[in-house]
Coordinates of C-alpha atoms in Angstrom, one line a residue:
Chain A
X1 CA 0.0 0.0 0.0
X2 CA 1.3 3.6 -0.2
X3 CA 3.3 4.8 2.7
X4 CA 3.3 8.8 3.1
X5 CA 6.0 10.7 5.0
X6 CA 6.2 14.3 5.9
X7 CA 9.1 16.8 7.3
X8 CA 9.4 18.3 9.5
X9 CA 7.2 17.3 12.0
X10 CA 7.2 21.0 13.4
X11 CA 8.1 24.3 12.1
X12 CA 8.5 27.5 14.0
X13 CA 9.2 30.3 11.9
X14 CA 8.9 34.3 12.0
X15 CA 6.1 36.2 10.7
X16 CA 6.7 37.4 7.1
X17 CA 9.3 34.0 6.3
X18 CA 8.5 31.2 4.0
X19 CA 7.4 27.8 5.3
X20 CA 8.4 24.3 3.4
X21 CA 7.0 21.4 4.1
X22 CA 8.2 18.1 2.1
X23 CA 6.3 14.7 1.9
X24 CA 7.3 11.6 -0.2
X25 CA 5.1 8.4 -1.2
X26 CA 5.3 5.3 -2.0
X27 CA 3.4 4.4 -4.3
X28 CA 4.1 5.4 -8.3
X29 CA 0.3 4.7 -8.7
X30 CA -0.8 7.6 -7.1
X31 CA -1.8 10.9 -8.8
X32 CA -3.8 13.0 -6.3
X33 CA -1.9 15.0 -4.0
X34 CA -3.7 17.3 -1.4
X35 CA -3.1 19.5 1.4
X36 CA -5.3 19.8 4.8
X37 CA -5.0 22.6 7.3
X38 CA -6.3 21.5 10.9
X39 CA -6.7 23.9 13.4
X40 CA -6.7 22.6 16.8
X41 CA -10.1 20.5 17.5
X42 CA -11.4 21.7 14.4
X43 CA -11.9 19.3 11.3
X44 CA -9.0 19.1 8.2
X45 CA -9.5 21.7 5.6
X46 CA -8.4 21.0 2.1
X47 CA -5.9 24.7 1.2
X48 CA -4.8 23.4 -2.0
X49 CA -4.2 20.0 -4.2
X50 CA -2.8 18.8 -6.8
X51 CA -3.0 16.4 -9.4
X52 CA -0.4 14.5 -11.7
X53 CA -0.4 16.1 -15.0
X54 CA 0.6 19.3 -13.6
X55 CA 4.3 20.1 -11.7
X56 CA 2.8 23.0 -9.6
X57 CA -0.1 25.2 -8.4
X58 CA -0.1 28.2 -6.6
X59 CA -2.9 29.9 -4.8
X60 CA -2.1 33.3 -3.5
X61 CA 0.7 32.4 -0.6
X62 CA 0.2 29.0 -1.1
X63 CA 2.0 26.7 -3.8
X64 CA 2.7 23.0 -4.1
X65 CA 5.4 21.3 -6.1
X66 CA 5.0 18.1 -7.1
X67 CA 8.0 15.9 -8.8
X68 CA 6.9 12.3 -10.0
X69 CA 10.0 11.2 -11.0
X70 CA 11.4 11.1 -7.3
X71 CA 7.9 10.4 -5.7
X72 CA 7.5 13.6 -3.6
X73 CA 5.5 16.9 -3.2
X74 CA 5.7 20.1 -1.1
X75 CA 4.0 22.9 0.4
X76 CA 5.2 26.0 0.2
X77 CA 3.7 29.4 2.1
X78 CA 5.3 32.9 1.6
X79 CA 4.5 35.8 3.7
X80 CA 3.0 33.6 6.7
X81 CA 0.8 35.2 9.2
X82 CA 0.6 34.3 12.8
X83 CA -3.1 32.6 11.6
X84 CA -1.1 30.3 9.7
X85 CA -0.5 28.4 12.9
X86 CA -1.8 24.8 12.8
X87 CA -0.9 21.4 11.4
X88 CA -0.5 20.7 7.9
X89 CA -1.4 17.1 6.4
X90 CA -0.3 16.0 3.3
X91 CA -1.8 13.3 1.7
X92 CA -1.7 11.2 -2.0
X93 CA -4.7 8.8 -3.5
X94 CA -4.6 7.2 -6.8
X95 CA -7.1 8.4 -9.6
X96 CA -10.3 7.3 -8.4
X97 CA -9.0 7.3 -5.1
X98 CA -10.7 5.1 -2.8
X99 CA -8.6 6.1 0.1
X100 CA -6.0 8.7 1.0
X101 CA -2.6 8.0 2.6
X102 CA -2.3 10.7 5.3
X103 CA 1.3 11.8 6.5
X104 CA 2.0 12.3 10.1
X105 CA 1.6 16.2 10.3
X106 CA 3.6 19.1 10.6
X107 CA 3.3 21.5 13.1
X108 CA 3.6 25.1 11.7
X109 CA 4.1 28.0 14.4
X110 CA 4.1 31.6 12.6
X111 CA 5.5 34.0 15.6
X112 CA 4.6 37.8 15.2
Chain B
X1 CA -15.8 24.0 -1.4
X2 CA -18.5 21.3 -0.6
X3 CA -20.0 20.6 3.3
X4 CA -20.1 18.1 5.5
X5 CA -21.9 18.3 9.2
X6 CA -21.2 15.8 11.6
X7 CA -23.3 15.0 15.2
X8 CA -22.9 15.4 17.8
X9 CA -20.2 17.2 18.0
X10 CA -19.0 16.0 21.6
X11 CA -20.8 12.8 23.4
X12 CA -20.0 11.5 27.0
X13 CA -21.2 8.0 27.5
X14 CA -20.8 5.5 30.6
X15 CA -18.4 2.3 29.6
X16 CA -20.6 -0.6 28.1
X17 CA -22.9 1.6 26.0
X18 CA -23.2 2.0 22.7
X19 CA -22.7 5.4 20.5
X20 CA -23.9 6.6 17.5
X21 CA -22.3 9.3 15.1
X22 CA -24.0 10.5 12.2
X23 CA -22.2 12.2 9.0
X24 CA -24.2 14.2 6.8
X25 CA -23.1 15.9 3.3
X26 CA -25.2 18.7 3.1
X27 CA -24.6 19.6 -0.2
X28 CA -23.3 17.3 -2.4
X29 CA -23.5 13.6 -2.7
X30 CA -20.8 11.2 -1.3
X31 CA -21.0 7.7 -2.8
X32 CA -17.6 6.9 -0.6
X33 CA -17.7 7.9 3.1
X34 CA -14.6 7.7 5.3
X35 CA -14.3 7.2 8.9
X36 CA -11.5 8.2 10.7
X37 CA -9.8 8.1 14.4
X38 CA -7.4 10.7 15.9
X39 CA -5.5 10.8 18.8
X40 CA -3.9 14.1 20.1
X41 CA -1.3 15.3 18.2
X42 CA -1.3 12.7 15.9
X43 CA -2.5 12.0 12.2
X44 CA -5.7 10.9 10.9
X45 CA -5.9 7.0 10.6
X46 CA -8.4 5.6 8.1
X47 CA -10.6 3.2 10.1
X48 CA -12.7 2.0 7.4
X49 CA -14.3 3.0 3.7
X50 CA -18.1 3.1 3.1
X51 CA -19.5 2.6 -0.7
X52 CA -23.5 3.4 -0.5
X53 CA -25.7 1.0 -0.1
X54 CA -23.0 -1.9 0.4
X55 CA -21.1 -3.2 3.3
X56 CA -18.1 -0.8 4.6
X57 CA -14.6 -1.9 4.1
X58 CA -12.2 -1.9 7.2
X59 CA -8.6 -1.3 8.0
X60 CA -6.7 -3.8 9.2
X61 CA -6.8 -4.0 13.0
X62 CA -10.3 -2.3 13.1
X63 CA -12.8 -4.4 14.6
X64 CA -16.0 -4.6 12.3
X65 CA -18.4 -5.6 15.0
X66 CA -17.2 -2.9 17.4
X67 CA -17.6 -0.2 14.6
X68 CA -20.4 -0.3 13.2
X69 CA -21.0 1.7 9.8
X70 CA -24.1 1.8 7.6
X71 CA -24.2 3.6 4.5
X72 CA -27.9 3.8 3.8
X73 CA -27.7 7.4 1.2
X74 CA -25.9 9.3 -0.9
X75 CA -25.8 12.0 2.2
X76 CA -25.7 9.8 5.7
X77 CA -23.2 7.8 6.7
X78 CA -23.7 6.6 10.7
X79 CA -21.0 4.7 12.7
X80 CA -21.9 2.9 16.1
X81 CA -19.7 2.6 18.5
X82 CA -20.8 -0.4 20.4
X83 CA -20.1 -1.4 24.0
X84 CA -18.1 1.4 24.2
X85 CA -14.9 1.4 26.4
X86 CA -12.7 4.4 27.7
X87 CA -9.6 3.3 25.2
X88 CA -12.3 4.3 22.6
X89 CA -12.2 7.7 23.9
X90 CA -10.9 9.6 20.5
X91 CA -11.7 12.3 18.5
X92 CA -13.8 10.5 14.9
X93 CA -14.2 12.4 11.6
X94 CA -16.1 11.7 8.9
X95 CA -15.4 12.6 5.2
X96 CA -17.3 12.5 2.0
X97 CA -15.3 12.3 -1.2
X98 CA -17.1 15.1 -3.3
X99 CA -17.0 16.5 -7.0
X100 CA -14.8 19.7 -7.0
X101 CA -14.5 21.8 -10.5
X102 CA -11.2 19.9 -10.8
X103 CA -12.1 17.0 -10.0
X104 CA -12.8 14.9 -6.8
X105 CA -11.7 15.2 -3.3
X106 CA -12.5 14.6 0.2
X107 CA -14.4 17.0 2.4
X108 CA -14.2 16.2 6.0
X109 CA -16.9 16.8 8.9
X110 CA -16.2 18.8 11.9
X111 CA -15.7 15.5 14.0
X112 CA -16.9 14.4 17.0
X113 CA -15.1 13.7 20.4
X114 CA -16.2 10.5 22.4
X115 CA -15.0 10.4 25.7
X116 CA -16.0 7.0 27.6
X117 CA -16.2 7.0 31.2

């Protein structure tokens, strides 16, 4: 089955610096590649994803980069805000996906 | 991006009972419902897949007959917790795999904390 890691595990950075966060997988059959923001007790919400036929997508500060050839994918976030504070969850599904692999979580902590 | 509601949101129940949590999509239709288990600080952990109208498929380790999940619409998904116990105590969410304009992901419920006394 696909196996889903993610790096750091935390991240403490100052307000106004860039953020990276790197995940790998497994599993060459997967094409589906999102990114969940959970704020603490609140549910997972999807920020951005992205999907195999493209290498990157940006949304505002947000962007993911996505490399098939070496199996991995990352988040990036310019300009962060102290709101930006919460874990980050990568995942990757295959087409039709019937499940997503979730990494472990990162731990982002934007200090004003 | 597309809703699901979950309830109820928090439940205290005495050990031995059983639990019910419901997962609604509001505004879309979810042929595949996931149900998943988290644990403080940790990641989400897939305890099992639900197709409508047909029998839910479980993780490995995840006891069927302790979780039980019916599928009955495209918009409800239930899972019973039976004969609960306090190393149940977790936090559950619920997600519906929805049609976005590029294609289909997963929205997830707000979740529901158990805590089993």
């Amino acid at each position: 089955g696909e196996n889903v890691e993610q790096h750091p595990s935390t991240l403490s950075v100052q307000e106004g610096d860039s953020a990276v966060i790197k995940c790998t997988y497994s599993d060459s059959a997967s094409n589906y590649f999102p990114w969940y923001k959970q704020e603490l007790g609140k549910r997972p919400q999807l920020i951005i994803d992205i999907r195999s036929n493209v290498g990157e997508k940006k949304d505002q500060r947000i962007a993911v980069t996505l490399n098939k050839t070496a199996k991995h994918f990352s988040l990036h976030i310019t300009e962060t805000q102290p709101e930006d504070s919460a874990v980050y969850f990568c995942a990757a599904g295959d087409s039709g996906y019937s499940t997503l692999t979730f990494g472990k979580g990162t731990m982002l902590l934007v200090s004003p | 991006g597309a809703v699901v509601s979950q309830h109820p949101s928090r439940v205290i129940c005495k050990s031995g009972t059983s639990v019910k949590i419901e997962c609604r999509s509001l505004d879309f239709q979810a042929t595949t419902m996931f149900w998943y288990r988290q644990f403080p600080k940790k990641s989400l952990m897939l305890m099992a897949t639900s197709n409508e109208g047909s029998k839910a498929t479980y993780e490995q380790g995840v006891e069927k007959d302790k979780f039980l999940i019916n599928h009955a619409s495209l918009t409800l998904s239930t899972l019973t917790v039976t004969s609960a116990h306090p190393e149940d105590s977790s936090f559950y969410i619920c997600s519906g795999r929805g049609q976005t304009g590029g294609g289909e992901t997963q929205y997830f419920g707000p979740g529901t904390r158990l805590l089993v006394l």
